Short mmCIF file of C-alpha atoms in Angstrom, two decimals:
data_model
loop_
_atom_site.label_atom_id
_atom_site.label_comp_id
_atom_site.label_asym_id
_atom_site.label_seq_id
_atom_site.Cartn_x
_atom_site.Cartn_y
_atom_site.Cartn_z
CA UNK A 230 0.00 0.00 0.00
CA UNK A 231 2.82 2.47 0.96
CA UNK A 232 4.74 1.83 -2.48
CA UNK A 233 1.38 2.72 -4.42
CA UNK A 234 0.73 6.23 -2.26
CA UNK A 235 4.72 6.89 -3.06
CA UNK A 236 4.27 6.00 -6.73
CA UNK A 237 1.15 8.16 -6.92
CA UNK A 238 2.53 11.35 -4.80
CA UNK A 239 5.61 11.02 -7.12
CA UNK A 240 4.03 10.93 -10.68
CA UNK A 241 2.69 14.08 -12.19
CA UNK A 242 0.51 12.80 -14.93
CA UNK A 243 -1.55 9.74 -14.06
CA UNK A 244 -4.52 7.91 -15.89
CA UNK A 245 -7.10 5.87 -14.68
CA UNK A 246 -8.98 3.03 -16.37
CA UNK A 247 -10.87 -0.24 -15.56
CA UNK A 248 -12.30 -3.41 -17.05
CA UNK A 249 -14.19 -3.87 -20.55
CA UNK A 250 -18.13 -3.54 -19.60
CA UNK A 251 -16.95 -1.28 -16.34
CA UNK A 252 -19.66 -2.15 -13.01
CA UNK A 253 -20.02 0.14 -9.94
CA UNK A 254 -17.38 -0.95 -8.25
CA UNK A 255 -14.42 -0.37 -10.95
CA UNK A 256 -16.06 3.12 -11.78
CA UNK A 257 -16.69 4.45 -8.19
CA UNK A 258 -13.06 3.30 -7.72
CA UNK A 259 -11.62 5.24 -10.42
CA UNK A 260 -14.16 8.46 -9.87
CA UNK A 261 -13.54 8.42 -6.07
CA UNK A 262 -9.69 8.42 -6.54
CA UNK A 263 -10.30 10.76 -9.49
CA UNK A 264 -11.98 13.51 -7.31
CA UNK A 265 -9.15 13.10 -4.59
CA UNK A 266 -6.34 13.73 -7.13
CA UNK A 267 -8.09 16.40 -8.46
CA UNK A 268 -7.37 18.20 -4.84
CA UNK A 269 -3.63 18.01 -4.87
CA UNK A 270 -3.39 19.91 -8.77
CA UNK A 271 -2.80 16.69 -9.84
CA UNK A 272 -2.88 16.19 -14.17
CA UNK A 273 -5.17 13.42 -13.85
CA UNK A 274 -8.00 11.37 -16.14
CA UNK A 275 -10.40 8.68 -16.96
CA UNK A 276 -10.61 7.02 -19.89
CA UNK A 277 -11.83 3.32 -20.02
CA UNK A 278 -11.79 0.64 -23.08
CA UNK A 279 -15.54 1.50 -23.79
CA UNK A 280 -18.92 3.96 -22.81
CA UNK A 281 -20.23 3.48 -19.55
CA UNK A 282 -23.78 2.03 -19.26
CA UNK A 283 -26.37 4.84 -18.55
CA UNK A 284 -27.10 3.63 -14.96
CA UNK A 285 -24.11 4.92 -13.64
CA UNK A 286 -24.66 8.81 -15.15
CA UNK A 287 -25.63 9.79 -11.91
CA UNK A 288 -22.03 9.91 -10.97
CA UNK A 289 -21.62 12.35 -14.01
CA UNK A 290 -19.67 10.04 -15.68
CA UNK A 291 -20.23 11.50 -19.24
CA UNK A 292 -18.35 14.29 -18.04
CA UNK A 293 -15.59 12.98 -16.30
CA UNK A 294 -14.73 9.66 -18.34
CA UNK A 295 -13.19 9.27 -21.67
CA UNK A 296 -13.92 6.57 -23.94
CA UNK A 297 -10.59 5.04 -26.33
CA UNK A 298 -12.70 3.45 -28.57
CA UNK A 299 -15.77 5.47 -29.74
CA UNK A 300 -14.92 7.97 -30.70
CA UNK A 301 -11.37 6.85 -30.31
CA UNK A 302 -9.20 9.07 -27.44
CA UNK A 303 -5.38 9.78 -27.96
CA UNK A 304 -3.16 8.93 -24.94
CA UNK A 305 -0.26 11.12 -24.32
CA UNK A 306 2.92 10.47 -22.78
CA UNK A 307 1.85 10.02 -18.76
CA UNK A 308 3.74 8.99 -15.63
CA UNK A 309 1.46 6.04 -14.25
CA UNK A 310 -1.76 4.50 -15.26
CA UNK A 311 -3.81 2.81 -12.61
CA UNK A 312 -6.21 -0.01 -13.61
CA UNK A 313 -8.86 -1.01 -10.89
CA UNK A 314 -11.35 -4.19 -10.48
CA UNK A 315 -9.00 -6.44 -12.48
CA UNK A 316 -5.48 -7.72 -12.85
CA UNK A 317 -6.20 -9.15 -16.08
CA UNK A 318 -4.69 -6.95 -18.82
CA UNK A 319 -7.06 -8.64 -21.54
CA UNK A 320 -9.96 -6.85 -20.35
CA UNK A 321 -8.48 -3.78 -21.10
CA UNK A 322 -7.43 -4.18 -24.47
CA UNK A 323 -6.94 -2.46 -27.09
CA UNK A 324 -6.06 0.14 -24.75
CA UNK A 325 -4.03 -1.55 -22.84
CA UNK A 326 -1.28 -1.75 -25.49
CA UNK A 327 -1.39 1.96 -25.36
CA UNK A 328 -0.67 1.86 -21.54
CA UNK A 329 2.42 -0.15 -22.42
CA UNK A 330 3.41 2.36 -25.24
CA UNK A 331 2.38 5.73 -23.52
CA UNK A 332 2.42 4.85 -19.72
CA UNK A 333 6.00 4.58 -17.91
CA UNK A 334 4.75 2.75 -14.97
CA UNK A 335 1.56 0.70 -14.69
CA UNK A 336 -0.02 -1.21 -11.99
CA UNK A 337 -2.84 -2.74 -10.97
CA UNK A 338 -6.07 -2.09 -7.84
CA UNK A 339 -8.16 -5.24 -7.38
CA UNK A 340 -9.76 -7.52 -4.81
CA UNK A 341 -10.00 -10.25 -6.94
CA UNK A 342 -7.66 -13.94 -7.12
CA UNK A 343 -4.68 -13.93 -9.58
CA UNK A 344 -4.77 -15.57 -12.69
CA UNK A 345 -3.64 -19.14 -12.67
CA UNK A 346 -2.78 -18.99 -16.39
CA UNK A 347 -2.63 -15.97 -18.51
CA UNK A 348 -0.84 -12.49 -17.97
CA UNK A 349 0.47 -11.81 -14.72
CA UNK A 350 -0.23 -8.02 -12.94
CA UNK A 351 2.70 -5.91 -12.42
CA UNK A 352 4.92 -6.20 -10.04
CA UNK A 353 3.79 -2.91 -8.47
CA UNK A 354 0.37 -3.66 -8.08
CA UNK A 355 -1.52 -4.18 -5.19
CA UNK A 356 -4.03 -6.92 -5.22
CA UNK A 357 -6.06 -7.68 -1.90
CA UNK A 358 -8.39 -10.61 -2.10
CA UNK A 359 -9.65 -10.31 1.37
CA UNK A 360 -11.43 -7.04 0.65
CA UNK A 361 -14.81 -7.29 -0.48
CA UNK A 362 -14.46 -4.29 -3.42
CA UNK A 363 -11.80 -2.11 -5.04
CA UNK A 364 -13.54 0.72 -3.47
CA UNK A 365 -12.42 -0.57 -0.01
CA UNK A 366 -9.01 -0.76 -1.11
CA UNK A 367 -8.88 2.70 -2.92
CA UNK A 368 -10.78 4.34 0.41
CA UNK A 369 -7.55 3.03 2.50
CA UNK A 370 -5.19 4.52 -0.81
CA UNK A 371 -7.00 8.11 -0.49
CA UNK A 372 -6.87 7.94 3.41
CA UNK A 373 -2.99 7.37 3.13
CA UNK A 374 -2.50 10.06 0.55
CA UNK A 375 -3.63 12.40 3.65
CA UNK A 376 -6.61 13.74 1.12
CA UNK A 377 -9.66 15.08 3.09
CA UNK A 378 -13.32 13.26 1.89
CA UNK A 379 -15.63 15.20 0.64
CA UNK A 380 -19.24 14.32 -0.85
CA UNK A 381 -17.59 13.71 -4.83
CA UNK A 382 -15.44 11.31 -3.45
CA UNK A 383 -17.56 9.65 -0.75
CA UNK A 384 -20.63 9.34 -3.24
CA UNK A 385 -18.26 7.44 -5.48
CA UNK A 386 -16.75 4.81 -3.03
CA UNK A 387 -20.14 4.13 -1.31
CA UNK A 388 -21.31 3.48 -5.10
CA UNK A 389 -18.54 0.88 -5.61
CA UNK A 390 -19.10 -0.51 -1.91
CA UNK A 391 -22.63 -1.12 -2.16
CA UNK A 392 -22.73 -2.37 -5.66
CA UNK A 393 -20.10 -5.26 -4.84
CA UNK A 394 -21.42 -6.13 -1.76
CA UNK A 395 -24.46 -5.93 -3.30
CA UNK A 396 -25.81 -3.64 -0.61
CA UNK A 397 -23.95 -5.18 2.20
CA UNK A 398 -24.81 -9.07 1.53
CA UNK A 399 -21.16 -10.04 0.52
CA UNK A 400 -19.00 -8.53 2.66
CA UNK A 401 -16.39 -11.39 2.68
CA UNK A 402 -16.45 -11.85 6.62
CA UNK A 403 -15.04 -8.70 7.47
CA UNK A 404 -16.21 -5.72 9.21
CA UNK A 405 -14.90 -3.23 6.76
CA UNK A 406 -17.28 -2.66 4.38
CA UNK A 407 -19.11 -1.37 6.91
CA UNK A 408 -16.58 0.48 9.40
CA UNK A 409 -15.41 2.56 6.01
CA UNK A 410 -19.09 3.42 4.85
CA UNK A 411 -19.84 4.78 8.63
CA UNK A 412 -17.07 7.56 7.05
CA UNK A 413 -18.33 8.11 4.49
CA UNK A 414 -22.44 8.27 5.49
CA UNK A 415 -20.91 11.68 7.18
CA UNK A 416 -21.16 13.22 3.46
CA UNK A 417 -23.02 11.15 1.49
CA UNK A 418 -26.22 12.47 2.31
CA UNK A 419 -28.76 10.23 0.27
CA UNK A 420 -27.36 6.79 0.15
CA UNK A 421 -31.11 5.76 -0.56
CA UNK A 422 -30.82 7.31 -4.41
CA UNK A 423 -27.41 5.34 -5.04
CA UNK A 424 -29.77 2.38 -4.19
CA UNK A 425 -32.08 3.33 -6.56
CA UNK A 426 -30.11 3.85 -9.52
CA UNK A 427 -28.00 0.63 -8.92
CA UNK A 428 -30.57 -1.72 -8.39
CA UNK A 429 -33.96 -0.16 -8.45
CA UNK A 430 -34.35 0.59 -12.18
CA UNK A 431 -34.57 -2.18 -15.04
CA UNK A 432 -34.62 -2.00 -19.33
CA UNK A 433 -37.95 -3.66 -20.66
CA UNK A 434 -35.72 -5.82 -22.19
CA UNK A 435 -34.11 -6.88 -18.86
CA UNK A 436 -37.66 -7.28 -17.90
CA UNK A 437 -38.81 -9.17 -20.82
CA UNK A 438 -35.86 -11.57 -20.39
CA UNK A 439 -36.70 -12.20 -16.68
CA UNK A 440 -39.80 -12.86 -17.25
CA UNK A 441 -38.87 -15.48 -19.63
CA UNK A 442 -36.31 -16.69 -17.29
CA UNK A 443 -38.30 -17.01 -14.40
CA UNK A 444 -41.41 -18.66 -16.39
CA UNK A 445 -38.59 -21.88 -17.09
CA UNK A 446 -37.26 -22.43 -13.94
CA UNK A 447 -37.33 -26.16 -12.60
CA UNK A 448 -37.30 -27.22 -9.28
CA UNK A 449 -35.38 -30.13 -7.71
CA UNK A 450 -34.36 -31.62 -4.61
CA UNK A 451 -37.64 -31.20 -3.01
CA UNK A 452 -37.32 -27.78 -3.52
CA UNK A 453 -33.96 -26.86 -2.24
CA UNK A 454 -32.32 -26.49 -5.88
CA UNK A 455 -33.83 -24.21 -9.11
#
């Protein structure tokens, strides 16, 4: 954890990214640590593989993230690139190949196992399988850089913490999820409307394929199994 504060505190220009298909928790990573570099003058940005579903435009993401493929985004020479909610490199490409060409340093955020075949994270990375979201991880990152919270970046990590613990049901044994979200309920005023937009709206298509999913189901085990 201390080599990734040093590495951030000593790079000027830094770029953030996530996974292909990015979810709440690789996004409110990325915005929360976003916002908090934006406090220290920082030359800092997003920009992910692809656009970022709809659902997440609460976060103003259309005006803080910038997509490489459509329309495509140059990447200039920067200092680090950090890549949360994976430590696979193949979710990232094509733009990962710019990272390699553009990027002098990369590294990796994630909570989730390493690979046991395929590309390896660098060696710089910091990968912590007992926390239950990147957002935990990058809360304990911002609280070492010595950056005060604030409601940007607290709205962000409670968005990543509640989407991967699914509101608190997968929480991995550990007390955390909740200890860091008592922090940041002191400016997150409505955690109610993060609900909402993470889990309380669906597509008619979603709902046309549930319904379609649900009308198939079979039961076995005397009920135990679907």
């Amino acid at each position: 954890m201390q080599e990734i504060i040093d590495k951030i505190n000593e790079a000027k220009s830094i770029v953030l990214s996530t996974h292909r298909q990015a979810d709440g928790d690789g996004l409110g990573a990325q915005l929360a640590l976003y916002h908090a570099l934006k406090k220290t003058n920082k030359d800092v940005r997003i920009l992910n593989v692809d656009p970022t579903p709809e659902r997440y435009e609460f976060l103003e993401t259309s005006k803080l993230i910038q997509n490489f493929e459509s329309p495509h985004t140059p990447l200039e020479v920067t200092d680090l690139a950090i890549i949360f909610d994976t430590n696979d490199e193949r979710l990232l490409q094509p733009l990962y190949r710019e990272f390699e060409r553009q990027c002098r340093e990369i590294l990796f955020v994630d909570h989730h196992p390493l690979l046991q075949s395929g590309p390896k994270p660098t060696n710089s990375s910091y990968i912590d399988t007992s926390a239950a979201s990147t957002g935990e991880i990058t809360y304990q990152i911002i609280r070492g850089l010595n950056i005060d919270m604030d409601k940007d970046i607290a709205r962000a990590l409670y968005t990543s913490i509640v989407f991967d613990t699914q509101i608190f049901r997968y929480i991995r044994g550990s007390s955390a999820s909740h200890q860091i979200t008592v922090d940041l309920l002191q400016y997150e005023k409505n955690p109610a409307e993060i609900h909402q937009k993470l889990f309380g709206n669906h597509t008619i298509q979603k709902m046309t394929f549930l319904s379609k999913a649900l009308g198939s189901i079979e039961y076995f085990a005397g009920g135990q199994l679907a």
